[in-house]
JSON list of C-alpha atoms and ligand atoms in Angstrom, two decimals:
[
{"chain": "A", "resi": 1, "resn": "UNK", "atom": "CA", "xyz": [-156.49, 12.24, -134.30]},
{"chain": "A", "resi": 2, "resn": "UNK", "atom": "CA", "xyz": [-155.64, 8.79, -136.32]},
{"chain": "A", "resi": 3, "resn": "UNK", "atom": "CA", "xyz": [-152.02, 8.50, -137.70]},
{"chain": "A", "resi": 4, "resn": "UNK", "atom": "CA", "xyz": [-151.43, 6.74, -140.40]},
{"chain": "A", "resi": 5, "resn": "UNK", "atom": "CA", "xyz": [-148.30, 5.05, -139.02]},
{"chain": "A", "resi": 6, "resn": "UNK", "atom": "CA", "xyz": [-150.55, 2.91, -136.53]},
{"chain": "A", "resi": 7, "resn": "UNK", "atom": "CA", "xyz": [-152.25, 1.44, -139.18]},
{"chain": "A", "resi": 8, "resn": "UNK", "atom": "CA", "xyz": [-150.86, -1.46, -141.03]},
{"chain": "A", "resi": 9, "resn": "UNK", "atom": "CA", "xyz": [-151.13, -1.50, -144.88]},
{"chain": "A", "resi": 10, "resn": "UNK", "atom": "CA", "xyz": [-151.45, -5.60, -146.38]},
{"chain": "A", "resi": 11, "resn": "UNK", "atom": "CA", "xyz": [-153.11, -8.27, -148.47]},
{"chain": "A", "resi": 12, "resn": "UNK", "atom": "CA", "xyz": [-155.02, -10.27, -146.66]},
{"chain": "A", "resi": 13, "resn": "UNK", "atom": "CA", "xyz": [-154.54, -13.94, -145.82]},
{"chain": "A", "resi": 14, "resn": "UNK", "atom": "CA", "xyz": [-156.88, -15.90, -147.86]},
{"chain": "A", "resi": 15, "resn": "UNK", "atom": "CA", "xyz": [-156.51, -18.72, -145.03]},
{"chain": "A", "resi": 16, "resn": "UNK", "atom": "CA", "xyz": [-157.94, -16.52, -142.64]},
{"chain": "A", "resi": 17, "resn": "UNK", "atom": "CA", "xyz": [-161.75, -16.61, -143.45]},
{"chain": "A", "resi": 18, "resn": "UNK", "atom": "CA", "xyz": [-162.42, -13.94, -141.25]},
{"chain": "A", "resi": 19, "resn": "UNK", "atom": "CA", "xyz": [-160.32, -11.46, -142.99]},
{"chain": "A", "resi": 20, "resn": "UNK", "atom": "CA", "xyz": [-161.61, -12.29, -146.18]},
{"chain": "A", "resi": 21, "resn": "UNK", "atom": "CA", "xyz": [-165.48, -12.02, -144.33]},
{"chain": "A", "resi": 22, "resn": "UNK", "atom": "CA", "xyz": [-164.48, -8.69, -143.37]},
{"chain": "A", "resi": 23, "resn": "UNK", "atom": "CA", "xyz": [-163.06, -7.39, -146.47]},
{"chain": "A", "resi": 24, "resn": "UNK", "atom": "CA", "xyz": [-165.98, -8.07, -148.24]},
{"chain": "A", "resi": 25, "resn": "UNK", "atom": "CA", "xyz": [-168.37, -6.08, -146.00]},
{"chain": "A", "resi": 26, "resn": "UNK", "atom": "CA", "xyz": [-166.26, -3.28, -146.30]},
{"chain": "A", "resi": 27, "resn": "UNK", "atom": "CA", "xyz": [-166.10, -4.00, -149.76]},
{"chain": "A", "resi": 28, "resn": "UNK", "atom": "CA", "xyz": [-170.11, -3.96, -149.88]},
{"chain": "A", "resi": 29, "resn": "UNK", "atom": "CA", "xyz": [-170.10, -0.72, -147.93]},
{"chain": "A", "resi": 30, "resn": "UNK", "atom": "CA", "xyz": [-168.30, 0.78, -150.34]},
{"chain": "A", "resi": 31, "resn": "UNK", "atom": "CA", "xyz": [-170.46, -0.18, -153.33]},
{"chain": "A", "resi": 32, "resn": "UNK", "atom": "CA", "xyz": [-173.53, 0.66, -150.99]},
{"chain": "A", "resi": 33, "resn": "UNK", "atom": "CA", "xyz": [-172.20, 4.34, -150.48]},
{"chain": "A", "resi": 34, "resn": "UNK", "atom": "CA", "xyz": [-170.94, 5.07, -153.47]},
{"chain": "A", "resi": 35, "resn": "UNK", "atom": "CA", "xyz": [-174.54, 4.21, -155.10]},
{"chain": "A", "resi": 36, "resn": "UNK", "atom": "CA", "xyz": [-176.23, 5.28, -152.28]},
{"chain": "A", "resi": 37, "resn": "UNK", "atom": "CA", "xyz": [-178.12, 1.86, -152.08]},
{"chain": "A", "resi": 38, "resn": "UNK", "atom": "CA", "xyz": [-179.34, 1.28, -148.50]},
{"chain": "A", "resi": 39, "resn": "UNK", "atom": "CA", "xyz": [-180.23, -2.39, -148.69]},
{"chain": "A", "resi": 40, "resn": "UNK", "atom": "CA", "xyz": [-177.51, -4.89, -146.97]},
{"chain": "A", "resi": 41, "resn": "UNK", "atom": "CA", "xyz": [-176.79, -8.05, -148.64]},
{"chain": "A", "resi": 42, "resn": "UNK", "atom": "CA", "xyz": [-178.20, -10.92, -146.71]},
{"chain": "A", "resi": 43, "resn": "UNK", "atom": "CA", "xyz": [-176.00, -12.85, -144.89]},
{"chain": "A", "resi": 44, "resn": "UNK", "atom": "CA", "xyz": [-176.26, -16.06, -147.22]},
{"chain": "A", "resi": 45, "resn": "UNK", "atom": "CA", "xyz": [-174.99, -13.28, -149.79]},
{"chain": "A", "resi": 46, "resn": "UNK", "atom": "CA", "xyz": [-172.02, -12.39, -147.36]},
{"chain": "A", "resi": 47, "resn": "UNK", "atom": "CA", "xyz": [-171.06, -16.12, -147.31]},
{"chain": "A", "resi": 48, "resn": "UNK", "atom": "CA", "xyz": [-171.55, -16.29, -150.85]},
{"chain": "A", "resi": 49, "resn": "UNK", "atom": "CA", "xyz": [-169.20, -13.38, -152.34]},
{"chain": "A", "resi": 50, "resn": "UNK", "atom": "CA", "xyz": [-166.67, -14.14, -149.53]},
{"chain": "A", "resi": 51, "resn": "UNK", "atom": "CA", "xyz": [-166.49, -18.01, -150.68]},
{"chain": "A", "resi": 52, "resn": "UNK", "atom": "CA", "xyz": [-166.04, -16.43, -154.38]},
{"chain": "A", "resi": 53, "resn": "UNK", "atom": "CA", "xyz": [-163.34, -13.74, -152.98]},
{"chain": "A", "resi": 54, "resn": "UNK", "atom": "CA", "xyz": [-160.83, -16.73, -151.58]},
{"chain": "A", "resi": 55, "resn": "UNK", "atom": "CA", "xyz": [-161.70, -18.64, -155.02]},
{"chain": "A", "resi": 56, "resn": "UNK", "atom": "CA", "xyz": [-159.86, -15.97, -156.93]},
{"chain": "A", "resi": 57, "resn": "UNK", "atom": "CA", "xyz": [-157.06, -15.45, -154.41]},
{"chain": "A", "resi": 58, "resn": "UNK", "atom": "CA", "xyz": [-156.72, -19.05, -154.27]},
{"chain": "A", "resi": 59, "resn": "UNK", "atom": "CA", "xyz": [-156.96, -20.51, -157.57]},
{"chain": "A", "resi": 60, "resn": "UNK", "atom": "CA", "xyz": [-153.12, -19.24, -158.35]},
{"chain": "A", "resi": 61, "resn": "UNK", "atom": "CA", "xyz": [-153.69, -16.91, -161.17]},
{"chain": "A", "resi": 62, "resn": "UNK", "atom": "CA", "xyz": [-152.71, -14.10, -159.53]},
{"chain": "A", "resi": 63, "resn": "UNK", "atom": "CA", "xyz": [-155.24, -12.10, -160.83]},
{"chain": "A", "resi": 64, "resn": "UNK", "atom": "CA", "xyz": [-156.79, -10.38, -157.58]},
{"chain": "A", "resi": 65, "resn": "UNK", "atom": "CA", "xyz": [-154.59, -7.89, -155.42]},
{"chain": "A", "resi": 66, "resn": "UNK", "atom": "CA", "xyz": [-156.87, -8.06, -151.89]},
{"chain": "A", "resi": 67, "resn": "UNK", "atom": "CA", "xyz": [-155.70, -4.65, -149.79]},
{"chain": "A", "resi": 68, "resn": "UNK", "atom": "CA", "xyz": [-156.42, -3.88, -146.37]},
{"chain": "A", "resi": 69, "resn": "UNK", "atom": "CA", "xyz": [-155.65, -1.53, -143.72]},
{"chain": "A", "resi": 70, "resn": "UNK", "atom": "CA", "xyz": [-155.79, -2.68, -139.91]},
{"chain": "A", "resi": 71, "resn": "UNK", "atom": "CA", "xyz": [-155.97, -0.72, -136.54]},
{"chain": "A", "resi": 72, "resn": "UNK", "atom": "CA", "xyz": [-154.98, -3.66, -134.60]},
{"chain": "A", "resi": 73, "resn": "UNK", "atom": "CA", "xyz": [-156.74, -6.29, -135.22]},
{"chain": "A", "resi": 74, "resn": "UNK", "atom": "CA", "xyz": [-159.82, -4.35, -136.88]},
{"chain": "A", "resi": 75, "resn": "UNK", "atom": "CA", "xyz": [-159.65, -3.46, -140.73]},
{"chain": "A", "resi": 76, "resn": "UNK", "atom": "CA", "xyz": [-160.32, -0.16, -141.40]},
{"chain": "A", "resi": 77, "resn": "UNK", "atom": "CA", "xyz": [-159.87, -0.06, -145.18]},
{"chain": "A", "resi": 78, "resn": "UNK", "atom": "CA", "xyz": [-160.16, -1.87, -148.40]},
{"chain": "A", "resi": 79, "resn": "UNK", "atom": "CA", "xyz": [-158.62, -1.88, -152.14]},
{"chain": "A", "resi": 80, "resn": "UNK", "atom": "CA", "xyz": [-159.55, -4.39, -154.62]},
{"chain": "A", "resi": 81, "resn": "UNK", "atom": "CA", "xyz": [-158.28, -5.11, -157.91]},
{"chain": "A", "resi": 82, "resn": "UNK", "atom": "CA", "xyz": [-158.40, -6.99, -160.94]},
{"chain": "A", "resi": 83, "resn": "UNK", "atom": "CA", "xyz": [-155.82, -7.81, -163.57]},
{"chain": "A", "resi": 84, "resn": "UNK", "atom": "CA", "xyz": [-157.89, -7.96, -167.35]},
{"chain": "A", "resi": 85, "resn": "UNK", "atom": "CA", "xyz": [-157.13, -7.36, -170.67]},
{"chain": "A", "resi": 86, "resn": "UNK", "atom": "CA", "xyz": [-158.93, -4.09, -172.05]},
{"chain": "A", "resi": 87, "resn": "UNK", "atom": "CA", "xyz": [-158.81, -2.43, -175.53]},
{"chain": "A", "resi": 88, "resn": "UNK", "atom": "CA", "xyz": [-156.04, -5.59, -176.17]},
{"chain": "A", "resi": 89, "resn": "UNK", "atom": "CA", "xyz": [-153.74, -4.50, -173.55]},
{"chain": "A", "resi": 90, "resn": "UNK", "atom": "CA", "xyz": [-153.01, -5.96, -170.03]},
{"chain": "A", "resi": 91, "resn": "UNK", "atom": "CA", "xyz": [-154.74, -3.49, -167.21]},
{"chain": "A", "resi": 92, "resn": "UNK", "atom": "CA", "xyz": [-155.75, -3.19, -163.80]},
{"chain": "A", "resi": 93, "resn": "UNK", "atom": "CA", "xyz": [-159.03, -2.74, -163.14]},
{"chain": "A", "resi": 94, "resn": "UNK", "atom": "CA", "xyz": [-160.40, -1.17, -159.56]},
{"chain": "A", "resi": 95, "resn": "UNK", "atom": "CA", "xyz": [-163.49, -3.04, -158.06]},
{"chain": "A", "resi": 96, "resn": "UNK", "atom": "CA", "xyz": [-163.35, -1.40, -154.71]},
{"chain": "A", "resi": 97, "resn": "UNK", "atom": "CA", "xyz": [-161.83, 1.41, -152.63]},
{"chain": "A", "resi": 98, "resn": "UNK", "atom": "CA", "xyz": [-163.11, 2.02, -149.10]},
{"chain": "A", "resi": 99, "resn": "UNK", "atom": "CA", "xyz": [-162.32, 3.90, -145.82]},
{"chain": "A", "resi": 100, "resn": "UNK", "atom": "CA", "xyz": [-163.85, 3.74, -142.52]},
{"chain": "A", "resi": 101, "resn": "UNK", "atom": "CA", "xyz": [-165.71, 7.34, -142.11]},
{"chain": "A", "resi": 102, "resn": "UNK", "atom": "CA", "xyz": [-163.99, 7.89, -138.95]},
{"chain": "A", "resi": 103, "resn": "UNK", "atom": "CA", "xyz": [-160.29, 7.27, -140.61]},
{"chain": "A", "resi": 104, "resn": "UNK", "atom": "CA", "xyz": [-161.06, 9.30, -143.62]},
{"chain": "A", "resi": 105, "resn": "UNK", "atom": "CA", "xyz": [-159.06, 12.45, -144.75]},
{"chain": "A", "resi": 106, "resn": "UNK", "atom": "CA", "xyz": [-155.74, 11.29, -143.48]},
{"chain": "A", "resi": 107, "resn": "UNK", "atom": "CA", "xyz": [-154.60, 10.05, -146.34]},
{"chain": "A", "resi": 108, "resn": "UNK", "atom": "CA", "xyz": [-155.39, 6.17, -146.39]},
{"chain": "A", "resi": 109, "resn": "UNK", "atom": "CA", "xyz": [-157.04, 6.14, -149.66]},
{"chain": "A", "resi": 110, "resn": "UNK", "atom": "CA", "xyz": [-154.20, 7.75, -151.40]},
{"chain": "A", "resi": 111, "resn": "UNK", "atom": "CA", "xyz": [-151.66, 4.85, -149.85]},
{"chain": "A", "resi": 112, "resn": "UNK", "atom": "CA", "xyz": [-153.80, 2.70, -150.98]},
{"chain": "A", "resi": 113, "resn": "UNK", "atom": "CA", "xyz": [-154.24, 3.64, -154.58]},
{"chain": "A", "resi": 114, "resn": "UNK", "atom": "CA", "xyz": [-150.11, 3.66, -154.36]},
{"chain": "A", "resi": 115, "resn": "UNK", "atom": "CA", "xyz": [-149.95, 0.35, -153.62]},
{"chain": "A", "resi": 116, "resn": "UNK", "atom": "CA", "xyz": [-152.47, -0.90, -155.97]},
{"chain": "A", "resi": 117, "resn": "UNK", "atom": "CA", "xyz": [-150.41, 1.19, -158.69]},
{"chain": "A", "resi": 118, "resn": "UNK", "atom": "CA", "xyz": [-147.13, -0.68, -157.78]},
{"chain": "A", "resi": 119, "resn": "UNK", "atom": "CA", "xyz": [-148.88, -4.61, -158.29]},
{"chain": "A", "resi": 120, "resn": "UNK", "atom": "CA", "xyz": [-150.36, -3.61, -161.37]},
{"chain": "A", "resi": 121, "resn": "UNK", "atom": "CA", "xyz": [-146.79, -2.21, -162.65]},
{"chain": "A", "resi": 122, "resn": "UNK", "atom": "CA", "xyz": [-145.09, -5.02, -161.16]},
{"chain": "A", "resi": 123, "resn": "UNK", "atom": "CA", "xyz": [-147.72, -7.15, -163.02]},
{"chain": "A", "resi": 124, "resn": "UNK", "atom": "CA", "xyz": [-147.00, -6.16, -166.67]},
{"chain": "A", "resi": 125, "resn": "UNK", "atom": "CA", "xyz": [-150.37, -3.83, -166.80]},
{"chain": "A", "resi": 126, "resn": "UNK", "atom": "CA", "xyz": [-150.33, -0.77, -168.77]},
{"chain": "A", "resi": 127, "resn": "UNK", "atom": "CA", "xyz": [-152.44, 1.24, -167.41]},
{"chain": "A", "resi": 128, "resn": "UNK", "atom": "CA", "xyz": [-155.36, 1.17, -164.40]},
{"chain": "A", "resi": 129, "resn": "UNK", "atom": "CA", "xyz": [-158.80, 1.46, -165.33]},
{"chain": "A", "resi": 130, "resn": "UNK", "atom": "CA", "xyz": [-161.59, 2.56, -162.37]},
{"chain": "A", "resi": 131, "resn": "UNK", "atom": "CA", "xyz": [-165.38, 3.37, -163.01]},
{"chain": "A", "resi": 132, "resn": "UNK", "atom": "CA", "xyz": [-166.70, 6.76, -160.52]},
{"chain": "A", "resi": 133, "resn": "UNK", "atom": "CA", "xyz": [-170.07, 7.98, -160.25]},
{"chain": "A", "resi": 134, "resn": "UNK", "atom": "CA", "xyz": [-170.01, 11.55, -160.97]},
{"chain": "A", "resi": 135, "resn": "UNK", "atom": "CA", "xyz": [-171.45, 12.95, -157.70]},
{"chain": "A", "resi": 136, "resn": "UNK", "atom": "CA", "xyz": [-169.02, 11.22, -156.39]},
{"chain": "A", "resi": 137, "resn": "UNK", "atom": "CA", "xyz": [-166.49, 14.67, -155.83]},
{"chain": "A", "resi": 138, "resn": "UNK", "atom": "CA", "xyz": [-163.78, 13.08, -153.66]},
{"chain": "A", "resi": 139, "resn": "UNK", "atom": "CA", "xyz": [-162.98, 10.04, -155.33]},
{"chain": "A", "resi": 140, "resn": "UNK", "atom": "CA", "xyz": [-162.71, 12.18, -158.43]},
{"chain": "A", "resi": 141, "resn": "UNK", "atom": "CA", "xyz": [-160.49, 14.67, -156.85]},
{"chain": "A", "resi": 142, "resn": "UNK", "atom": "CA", "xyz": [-158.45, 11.72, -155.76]},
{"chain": "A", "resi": 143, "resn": "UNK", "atom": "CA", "xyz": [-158.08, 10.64, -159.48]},
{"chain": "A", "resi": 144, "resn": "UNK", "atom": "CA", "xyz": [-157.58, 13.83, -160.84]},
{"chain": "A", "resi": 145, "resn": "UNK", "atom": "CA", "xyz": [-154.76, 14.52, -158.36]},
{"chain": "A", "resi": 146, "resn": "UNK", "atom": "CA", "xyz": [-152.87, 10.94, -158.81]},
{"chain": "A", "resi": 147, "resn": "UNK", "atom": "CA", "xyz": [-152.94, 11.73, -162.98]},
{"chain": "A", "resi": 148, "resn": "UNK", "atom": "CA", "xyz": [-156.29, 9.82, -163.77]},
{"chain": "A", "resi": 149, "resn": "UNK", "atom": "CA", "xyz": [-157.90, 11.04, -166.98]},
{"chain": "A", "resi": 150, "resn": "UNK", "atom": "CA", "xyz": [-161.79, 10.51, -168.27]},
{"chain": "A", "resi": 151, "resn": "UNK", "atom": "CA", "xyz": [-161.09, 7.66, -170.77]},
{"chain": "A", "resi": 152, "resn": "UNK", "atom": "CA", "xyz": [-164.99, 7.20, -171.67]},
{"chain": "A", "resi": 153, "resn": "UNK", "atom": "CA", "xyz": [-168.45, 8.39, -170.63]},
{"chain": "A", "resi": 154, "resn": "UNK", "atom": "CA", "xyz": [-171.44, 6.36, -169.32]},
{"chain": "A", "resi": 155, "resn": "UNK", "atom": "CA", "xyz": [-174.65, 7.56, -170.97]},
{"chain": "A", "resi": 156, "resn": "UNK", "atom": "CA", "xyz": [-177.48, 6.75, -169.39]},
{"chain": "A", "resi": 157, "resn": "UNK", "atom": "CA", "xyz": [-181.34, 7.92, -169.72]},
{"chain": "A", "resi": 158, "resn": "UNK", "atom": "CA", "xyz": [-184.14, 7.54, -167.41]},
{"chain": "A", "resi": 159, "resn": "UNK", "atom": "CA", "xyz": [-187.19, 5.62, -168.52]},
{"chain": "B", "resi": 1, "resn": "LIG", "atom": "C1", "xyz": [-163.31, 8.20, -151.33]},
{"chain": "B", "resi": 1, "resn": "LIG", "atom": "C2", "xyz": [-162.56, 7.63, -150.11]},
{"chain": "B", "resi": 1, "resn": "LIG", "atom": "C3", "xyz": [-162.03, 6.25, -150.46]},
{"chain": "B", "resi": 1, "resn": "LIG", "atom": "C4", "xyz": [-161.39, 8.57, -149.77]},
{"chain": "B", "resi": 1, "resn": "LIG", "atom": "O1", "xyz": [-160.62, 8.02, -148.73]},
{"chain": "B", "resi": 1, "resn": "LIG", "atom": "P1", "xyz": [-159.61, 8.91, -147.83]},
{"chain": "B", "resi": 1, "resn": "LIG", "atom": "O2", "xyz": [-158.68, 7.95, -147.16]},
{"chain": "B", "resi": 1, "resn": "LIG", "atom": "O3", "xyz": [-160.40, 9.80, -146.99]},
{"chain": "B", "resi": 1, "resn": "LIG", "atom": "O4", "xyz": [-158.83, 9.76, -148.93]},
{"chain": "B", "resi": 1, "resn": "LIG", "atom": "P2", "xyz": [-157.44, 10.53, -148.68]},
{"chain": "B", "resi": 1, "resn": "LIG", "atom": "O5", "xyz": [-157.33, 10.94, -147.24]},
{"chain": "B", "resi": 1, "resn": "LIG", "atom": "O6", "xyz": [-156.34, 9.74, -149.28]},
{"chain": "B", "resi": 1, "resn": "LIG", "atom": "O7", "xyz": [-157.69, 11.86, -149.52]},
{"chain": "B", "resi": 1, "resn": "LIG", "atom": "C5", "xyz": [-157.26, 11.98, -150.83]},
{"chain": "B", "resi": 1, "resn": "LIG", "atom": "C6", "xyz": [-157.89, 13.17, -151.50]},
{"chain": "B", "resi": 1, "resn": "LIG", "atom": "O8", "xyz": [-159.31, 13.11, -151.39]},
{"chain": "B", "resi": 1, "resn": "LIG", "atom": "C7", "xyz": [-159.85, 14.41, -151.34]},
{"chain": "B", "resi": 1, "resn": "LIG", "atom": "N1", "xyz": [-160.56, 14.50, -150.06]},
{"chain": "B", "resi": 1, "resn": "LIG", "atom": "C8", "xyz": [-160.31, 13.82, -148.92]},
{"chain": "B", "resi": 1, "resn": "LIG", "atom": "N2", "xyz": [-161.18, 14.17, -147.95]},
{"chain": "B", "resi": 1, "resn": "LIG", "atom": "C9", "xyz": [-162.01, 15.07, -148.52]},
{"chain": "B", "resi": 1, "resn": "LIG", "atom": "C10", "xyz": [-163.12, 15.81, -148.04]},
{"chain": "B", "resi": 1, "resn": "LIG", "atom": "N3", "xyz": [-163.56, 15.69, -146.78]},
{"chain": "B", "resi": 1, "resn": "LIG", "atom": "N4", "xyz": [-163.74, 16.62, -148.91]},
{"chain": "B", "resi": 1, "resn": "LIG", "atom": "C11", "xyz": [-163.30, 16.76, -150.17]},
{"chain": "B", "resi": 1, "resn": "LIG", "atom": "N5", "xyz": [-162.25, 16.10, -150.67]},
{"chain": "B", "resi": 1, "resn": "LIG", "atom": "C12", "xyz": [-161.61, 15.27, -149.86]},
{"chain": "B", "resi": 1, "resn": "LIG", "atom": "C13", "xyz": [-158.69, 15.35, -151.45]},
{"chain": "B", "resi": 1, "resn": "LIG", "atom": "O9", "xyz": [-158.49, 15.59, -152.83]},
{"chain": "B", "resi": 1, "resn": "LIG", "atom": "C14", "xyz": [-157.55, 14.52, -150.91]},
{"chain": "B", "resi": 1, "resn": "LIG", "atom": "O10", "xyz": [-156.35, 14.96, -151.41]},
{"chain": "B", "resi": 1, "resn": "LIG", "atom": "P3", "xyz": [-155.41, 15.90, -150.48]},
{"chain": "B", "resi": 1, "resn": "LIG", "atom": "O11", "xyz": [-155.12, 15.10, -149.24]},
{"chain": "B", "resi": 1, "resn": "LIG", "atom": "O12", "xyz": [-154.20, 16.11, -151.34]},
{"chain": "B", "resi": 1, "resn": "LIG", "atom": "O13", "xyz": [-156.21, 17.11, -150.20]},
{"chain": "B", "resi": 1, "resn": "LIG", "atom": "C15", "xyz": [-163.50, 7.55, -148.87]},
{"chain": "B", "resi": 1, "resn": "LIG", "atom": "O14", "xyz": [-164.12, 8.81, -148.70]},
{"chain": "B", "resi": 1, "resn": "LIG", "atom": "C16", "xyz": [-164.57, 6.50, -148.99]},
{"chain": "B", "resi": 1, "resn": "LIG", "atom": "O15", "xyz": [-164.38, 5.36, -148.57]},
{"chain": "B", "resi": 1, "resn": "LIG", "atom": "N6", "xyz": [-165.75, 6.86, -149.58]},
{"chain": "B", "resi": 1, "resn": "LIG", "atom": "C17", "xyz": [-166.87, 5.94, -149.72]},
{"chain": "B", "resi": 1, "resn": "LIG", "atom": "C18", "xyz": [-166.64, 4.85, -150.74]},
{"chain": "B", "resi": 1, "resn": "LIG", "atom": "C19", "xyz": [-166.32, 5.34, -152.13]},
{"chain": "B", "resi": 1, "resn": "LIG", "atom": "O16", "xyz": [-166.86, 6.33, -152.62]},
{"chain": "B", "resi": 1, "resn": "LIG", "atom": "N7", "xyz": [-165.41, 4.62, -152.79]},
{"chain": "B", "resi": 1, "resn": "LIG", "atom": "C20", "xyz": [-165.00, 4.89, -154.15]},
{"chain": "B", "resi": 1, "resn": "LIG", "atom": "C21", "xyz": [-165.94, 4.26, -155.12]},
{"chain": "B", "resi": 1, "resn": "LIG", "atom": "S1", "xyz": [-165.38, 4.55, -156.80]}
]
């Protein structure tokens, strides 16, 4: 059974290009599941977004917050977010939440989402903003149960 005090909850260290490499898979992985797209990026695309991820946590706005959780030296889980302006106020918006299947249920993401809540407050932002497909059960649970509320729906119609 995995505890969650042998896992270690930080940013990662945008001079260590192999965190940042691996944050971004997990990051795809998470984008990949939640839209149940099975097509990897290619590994020029890898490069590419992870190049782009120490660009923002680099360029000294402050605008990214980069979580991770580690087992050791292996990271097990992702949180990324995004300081904006929306509807004229400063938010937080969430680009990416992900847990390893086999650490799931223990209550990473909900750490996570904790820590991401105390940047953004620490930040100035009013309020956190996060899109969720709506098959997507758990991660609306999650919301529902940290005080999330539907703030607008997606329409969409097949063509
Ligand atoms: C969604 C996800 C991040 C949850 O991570 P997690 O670490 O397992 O979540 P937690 O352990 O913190 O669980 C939090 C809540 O999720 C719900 N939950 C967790 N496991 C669940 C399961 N197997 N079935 C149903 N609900 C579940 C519960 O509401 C739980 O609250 P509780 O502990 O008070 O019962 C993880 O399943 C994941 O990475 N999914 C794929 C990527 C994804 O969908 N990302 C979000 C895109 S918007």
């Amino acid at each position: 059974v995995k505890n969650l005090d042998s896992l270690r909850f930080r940013e990662i260290d945008p001079t260590h290009y192999a965190e940042a490499y691996a944050f971004n898979l997990l990051h795809e992985l998470s984008f990949r599941e939640a839209s149940g797209d099975d097509a990897p990026d290619s590994e020029s695309e890898r490069v590419k977004n992870t190049a782009n991820i120490l660009i923002k946590l680099t360029n000294g706005e402050r605008k990214y917050y980069c979580l991770a959780v580690f087992e050791g030296e292996n990271m097990i889980a992702i949180h990324f977010l995004n300081r904006q302006e929306l509807d004229r106020q400063p938010a937080c918006h969430i680009h990416g939440l992900f847990v390893h299947p086999e650490y799931r249920g223990i209550g990473i993401a909900t750490r996570l989402k904790a820590m991401g809540e105390e940047w953004a407050r620490a930040m100035g932002c009013a309020f956190m903003d996060s899109h969720v497909r709506t098959t997507n059960e758990r991660m609306l649970a999650i919301n529902e149960k940290l005080g999330y509320t539907i703030a607008r729906y997606n329409l969409r119609k097949s063509l």
